[in-house]
Coordinates of C-alpha atoms and ligand atoms in Angstrom, one line a residue:
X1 CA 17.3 -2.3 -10.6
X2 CA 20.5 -4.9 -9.7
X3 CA 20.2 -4.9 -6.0
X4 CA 16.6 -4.2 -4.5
X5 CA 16.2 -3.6 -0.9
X6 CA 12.1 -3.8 1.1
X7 CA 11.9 -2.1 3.7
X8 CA 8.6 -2.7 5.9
X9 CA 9.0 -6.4 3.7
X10 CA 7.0 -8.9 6.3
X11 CA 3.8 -6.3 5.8
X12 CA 0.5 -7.0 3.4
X13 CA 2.4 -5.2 0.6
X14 CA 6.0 -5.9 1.4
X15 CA 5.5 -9.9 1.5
X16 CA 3.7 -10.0 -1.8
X17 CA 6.3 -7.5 -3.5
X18 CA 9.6 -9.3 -2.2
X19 CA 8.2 -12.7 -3.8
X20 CA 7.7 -10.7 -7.1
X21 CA 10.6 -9.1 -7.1
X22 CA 12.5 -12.1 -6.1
X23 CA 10.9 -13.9 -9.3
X24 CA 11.7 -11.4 -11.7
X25 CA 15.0 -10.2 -11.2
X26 CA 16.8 -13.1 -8.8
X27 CA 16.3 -13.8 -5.5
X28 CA 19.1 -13.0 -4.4
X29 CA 19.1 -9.7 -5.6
X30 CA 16.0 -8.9 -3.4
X31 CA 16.9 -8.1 0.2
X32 CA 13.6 -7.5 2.6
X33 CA 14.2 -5.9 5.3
X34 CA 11.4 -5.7 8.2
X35 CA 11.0 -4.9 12.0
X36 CA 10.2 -8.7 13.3
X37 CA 13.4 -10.9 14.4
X38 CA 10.6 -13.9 12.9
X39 CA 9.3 -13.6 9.2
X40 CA 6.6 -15.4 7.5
X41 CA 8.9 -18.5 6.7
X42 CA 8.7 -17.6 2.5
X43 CA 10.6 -14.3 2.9
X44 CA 13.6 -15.5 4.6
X45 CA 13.6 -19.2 2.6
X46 CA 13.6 -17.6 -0.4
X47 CA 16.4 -15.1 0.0
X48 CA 18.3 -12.7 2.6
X49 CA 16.1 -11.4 5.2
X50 CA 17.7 -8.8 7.7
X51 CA 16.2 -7.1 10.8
X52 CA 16.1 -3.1 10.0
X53 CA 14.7 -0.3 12.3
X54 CA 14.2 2.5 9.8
X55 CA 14.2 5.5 12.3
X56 CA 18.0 4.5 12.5
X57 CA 19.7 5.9 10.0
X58 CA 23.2 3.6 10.2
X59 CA 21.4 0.4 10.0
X60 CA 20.4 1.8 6.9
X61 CA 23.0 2.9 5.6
X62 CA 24.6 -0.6 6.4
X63 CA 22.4 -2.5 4.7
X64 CA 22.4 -0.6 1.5
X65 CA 26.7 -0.6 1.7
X66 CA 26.5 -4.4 3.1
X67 CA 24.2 -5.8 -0.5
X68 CA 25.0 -2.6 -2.7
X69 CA 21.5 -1.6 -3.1
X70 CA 20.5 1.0 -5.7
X71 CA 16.4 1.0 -5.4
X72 CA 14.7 0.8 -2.4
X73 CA 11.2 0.2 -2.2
X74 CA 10.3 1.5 1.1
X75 CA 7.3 0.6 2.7
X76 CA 7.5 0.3 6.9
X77 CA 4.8 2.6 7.6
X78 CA 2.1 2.8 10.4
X79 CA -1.6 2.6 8.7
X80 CA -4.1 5.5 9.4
X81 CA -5.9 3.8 12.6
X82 CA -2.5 3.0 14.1
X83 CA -1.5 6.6 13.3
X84 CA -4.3 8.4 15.1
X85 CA -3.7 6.1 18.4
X86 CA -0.2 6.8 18.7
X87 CA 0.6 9.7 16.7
X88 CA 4.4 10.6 17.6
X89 CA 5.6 7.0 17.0
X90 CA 3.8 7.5 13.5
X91 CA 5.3 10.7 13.1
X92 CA 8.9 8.9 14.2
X93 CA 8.4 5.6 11.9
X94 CA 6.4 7.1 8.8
X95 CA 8.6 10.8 8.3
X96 CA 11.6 10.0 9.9
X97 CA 11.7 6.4 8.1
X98 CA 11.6 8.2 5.2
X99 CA 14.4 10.8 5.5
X100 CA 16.2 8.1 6.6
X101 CA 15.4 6.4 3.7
X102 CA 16.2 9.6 1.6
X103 CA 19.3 10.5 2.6
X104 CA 20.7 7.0 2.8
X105 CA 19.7 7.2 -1.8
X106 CA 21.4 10.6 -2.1
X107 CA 24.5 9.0 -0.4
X108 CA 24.7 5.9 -2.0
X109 CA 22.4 6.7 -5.3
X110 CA 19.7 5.1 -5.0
X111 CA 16.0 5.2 -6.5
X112 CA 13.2 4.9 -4.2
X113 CA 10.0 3.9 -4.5
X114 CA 7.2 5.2 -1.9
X115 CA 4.0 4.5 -1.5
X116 CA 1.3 7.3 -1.0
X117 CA -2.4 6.9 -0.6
X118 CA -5.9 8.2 -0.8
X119 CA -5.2 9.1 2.9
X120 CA -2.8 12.2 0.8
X121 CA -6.0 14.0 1.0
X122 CA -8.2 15.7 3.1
X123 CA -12.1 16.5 3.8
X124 CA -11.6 19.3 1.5
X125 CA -10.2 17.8 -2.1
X126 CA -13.2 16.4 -4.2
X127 CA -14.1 12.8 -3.3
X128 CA -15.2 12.2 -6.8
X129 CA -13.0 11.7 -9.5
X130 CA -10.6 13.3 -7.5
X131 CA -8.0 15.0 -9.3
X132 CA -4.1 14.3 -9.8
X133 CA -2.9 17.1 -9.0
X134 CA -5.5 18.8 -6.3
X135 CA -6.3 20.3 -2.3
X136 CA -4.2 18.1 -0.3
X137 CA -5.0 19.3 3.2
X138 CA -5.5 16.1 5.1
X139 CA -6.3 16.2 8.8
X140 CA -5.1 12.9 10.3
X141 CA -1.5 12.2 11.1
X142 CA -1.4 9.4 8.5
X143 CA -2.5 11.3 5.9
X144 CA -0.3 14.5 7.0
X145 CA 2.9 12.3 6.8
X146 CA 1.8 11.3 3.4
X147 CA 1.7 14.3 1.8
X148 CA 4.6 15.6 3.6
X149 CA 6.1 12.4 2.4
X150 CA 5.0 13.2 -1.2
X151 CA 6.7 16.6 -0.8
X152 CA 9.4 15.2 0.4
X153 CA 10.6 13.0 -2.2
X154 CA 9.8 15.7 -4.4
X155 CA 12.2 17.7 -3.1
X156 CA 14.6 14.8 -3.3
X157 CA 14.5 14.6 -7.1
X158 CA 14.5 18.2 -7.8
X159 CA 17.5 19.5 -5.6
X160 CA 19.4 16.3 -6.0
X161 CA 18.8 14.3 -8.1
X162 CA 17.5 11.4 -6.6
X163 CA 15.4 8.9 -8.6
X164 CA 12.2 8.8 -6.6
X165 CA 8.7 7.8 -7.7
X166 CA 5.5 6.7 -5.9
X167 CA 2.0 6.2 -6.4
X168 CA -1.7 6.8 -3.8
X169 CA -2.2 3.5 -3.3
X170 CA -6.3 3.1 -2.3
X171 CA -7.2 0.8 -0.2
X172 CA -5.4 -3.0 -0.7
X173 CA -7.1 -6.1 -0.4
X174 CA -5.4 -9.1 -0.1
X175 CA -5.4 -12.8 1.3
X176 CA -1.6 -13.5 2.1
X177 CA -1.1 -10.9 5.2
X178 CA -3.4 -9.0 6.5
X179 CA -3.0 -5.3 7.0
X180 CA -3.0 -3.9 10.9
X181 CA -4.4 -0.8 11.8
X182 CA -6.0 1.0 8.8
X183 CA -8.9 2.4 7.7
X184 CA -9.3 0.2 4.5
X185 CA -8.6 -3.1 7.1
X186 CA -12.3 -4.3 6.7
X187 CA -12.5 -4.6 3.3
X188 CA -10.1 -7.6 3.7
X189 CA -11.5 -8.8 7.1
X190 CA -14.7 -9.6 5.7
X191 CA -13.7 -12.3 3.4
X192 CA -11.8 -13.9 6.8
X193 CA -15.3 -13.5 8.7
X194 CA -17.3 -15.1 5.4
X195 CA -15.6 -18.0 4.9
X196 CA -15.0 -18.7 8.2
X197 CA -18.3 -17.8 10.3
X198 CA -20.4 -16.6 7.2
X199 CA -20.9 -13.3 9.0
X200 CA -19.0 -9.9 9.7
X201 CA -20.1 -6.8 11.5
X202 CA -18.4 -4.1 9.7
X203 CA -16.8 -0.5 11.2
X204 CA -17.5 1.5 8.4
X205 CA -21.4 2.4 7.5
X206 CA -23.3 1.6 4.5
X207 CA -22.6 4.1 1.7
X208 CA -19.4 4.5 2.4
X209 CA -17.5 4.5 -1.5
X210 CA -13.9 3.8 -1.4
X211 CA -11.3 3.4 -4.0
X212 CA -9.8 -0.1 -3.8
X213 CA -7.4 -2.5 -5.5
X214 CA -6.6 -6.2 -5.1
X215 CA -2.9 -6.8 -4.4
X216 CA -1.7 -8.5 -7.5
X217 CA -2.6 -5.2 -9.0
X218 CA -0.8 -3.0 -7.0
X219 CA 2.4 -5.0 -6.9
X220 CA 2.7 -4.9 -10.7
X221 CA 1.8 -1.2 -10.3
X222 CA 4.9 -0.6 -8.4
X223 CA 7.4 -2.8 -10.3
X224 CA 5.7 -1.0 -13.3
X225 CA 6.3 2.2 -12.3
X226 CA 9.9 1.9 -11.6
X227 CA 10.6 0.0 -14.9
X228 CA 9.4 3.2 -16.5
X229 CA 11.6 5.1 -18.6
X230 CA 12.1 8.4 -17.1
X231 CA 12.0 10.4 -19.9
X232 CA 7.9 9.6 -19.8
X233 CA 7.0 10.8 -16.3
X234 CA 5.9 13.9 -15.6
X235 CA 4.7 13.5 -11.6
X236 CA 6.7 11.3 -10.1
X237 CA 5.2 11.4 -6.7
X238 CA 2.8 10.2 -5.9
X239 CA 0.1 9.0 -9.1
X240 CA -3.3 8.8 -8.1
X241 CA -3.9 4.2 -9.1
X242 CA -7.5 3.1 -8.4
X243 CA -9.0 -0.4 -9.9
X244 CA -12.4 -0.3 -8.1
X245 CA -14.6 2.2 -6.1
X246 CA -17.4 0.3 -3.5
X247 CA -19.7 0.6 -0.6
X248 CA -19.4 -2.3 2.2
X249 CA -22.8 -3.2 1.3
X250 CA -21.6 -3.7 -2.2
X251 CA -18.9 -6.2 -1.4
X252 CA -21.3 -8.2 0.7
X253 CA -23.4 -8.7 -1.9
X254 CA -20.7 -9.7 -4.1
X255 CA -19.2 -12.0 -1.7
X256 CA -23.1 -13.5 -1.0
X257 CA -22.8 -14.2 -4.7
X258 CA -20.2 -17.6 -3.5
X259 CA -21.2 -17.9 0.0
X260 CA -25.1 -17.1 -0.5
X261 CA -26.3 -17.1 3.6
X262 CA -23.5 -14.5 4.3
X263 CA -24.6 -12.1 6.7
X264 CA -23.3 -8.4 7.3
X265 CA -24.2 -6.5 10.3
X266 CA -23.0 -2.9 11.3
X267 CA -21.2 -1.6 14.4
X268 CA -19.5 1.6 13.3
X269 CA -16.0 3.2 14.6
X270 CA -16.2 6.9 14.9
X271 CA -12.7 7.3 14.7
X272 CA -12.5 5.0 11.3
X273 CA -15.6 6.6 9.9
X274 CA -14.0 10.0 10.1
X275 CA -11.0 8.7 8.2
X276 CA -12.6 7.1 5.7
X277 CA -15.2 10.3 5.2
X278 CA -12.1 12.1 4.5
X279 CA -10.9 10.2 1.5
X280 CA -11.7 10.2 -2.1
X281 CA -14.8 7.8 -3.4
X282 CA -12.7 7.8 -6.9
X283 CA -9.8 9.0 -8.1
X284 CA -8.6 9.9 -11.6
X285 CA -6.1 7.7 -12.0
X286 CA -5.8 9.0 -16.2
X287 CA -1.5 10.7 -15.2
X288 CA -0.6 7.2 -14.4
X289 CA -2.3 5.6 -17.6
X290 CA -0.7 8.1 -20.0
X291 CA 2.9 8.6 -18.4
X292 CA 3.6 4.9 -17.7
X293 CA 0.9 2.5 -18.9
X294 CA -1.2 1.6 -15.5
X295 CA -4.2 -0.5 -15.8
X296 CA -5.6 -2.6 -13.4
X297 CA -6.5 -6.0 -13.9
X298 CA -9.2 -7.0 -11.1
X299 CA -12.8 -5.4 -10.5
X300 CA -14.8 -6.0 -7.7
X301 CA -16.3 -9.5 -9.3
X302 CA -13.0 -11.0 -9.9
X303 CA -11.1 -9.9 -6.7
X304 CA -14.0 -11.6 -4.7
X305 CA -13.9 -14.8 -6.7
X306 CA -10.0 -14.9 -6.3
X307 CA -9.8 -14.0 -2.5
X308 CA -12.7 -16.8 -1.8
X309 CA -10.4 -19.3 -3.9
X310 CA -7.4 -18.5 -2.0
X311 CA -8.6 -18.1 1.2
X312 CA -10.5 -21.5 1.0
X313 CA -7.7 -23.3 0.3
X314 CA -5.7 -21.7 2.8
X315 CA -8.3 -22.7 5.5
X316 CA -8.7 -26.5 4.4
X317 CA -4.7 -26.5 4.7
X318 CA -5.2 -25.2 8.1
X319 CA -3.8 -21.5 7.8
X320 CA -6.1 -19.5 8.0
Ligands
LIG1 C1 -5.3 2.6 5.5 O1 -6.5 2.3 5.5 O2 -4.7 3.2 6.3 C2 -4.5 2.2 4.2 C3 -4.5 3.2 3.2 C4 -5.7 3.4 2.4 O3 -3.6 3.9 3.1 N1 -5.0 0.9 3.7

């Protein structure tokens, strides 16, 4: 990877990976690349930042001329919630983004990195320990450009070539941008709502297990992953990467472990609930341990002590 361009960059994964990537292999080697004319003020300090509308495939294509790009990590996506409100433009950003995206590598050679996730599945693949390779037959339109996205840059490698790799990310919890529109959304919400008001009413109900990971972890994941040799992968798109597995009710009582009179009250979303009854509880995450090393380095205790750190000092410096 010489010249690394983000797509999707001012996002909750995209403004945590451009900073890594920036650190490890120059900044000015790291081009991000996202919808808003006004970045968080870090991405465009710190190196090039360039407006980029993926459903255009020329802007692309000029980008990745303009800085000589050969990986892409491409990330502009609509989240599952967003996706079920306004399904064409989902459809429009999340598919035809990535076409774009893939045509623009076979052109110009470039590998691609692109992220998948538990929303990949459907009602009908086993939620626990949920296979690698398994039912895929997801019925929201997120998860239907997923998998068609999986397919996609399968098809990509085999019938030309092109270097592309990916993992199911679960849902990410983070404390430097917050996600918009999906399903996983409250799982990062709640440590806003603690800190700040010591209470949250959640939109998912008790009981309901999903795979998650804090954000440090699935950064390194994807650097990782396209650092691999080759020669060692056997899927390419998309490994299955979990770190945790919890019920809301479990992450309030780990965050009432730091903030003790923490309260959690219920108002559940239909349309979210759905979603998240359609995902895995736990995947088995074992192809992308044995083909390129993953191991996550957060659990549920940790994350929650780190978030609470961050996010405290980010409110007593007046930003959150
Ligand atoms: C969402 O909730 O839509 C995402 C995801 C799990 O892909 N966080």
């Amino acid at each position: 990877m010489k010249h690394i361009l983000v797509t999707g960059a001012t996002g909750q994964i995209g403004s945590e990976l451009v900073p890594a990537l920036r650190e490890r292999y120059g900044c000015a080697q790291v081009i991000a690349a996202g919808h808003k004319t006004k970045p968080q003020p870090g991405l465009a300090e710190s190196g090039t930042y360039t407006t980029l509308d993926v459903t255009q495939i020329e802007s692309i294509e000029a980008v990745v001329k303009q800085y000589q790009i050969d990986t892409i990590f491409h990330l502009a996506a609509l989240l599952s919630a967003k996706a079920e409100e306004k399904p064409q433009l989902a459809w429009k950003v999340n598919m035809t983004g990535l076409y774009n995206v893939l045509e623009v590598s076979r052109k110009n050679e470039c590998a691609v990195f692109f992220p998948s996730s538990i929303g990949a599945f459907g009602p009908d693949t086993p939620r626990d320990n949920t296979p690698q390779d398994t039912l895929q037959h997801p019925n929201t339109m997120y998860g239907v450009c997923k998998v068609s996205g999986e397919l996609l840059c399968n098809y990509y490698y085999t019938r030309f070539g092109v270097d592309t790799r990916g993992v199911r990310y679960p849902g990410l919890i983070s404390y430097d941008t917050l996600p918009g529109g999906g399903t996983t959304d409250y799982a990062v919400e709640i440590f806003y709502r603690a800190i700040k008001e010591k209470k949250y009413n959640c939109f998912l109900k008790q009981g309901t297990y999903l795979d998650m990971m804090y954000m440090p972890d699935a950064v390194r994941a994807a650097i990782q992953l396209m650092e691999t040799d080759a020669s060692r992968l056997k899927h390419r798109n998309a490994f299955n990467i979990t770190a945790m597995s919890f019920a809301p009710e479990e992450l309030a009582a780990s965050i009432q472990k730091f903030i003790p009179d923490f309260f959690m009250q219920y108002t559940v979303d239909p349309v979210r609930q759905a979603i998240a009854d359609s995902w895995p509880c736990h995947m088995d995450d074992r192809a992308a341990r044995e083909e390129w090393g993953w191991e996550p380095r957060y659990n549920l205790e940790s994350m929650t002590q780190d978030m609470i750190d961050r996010l405290t000092v980010k409110l007593n410096s007046g930003r959150l």
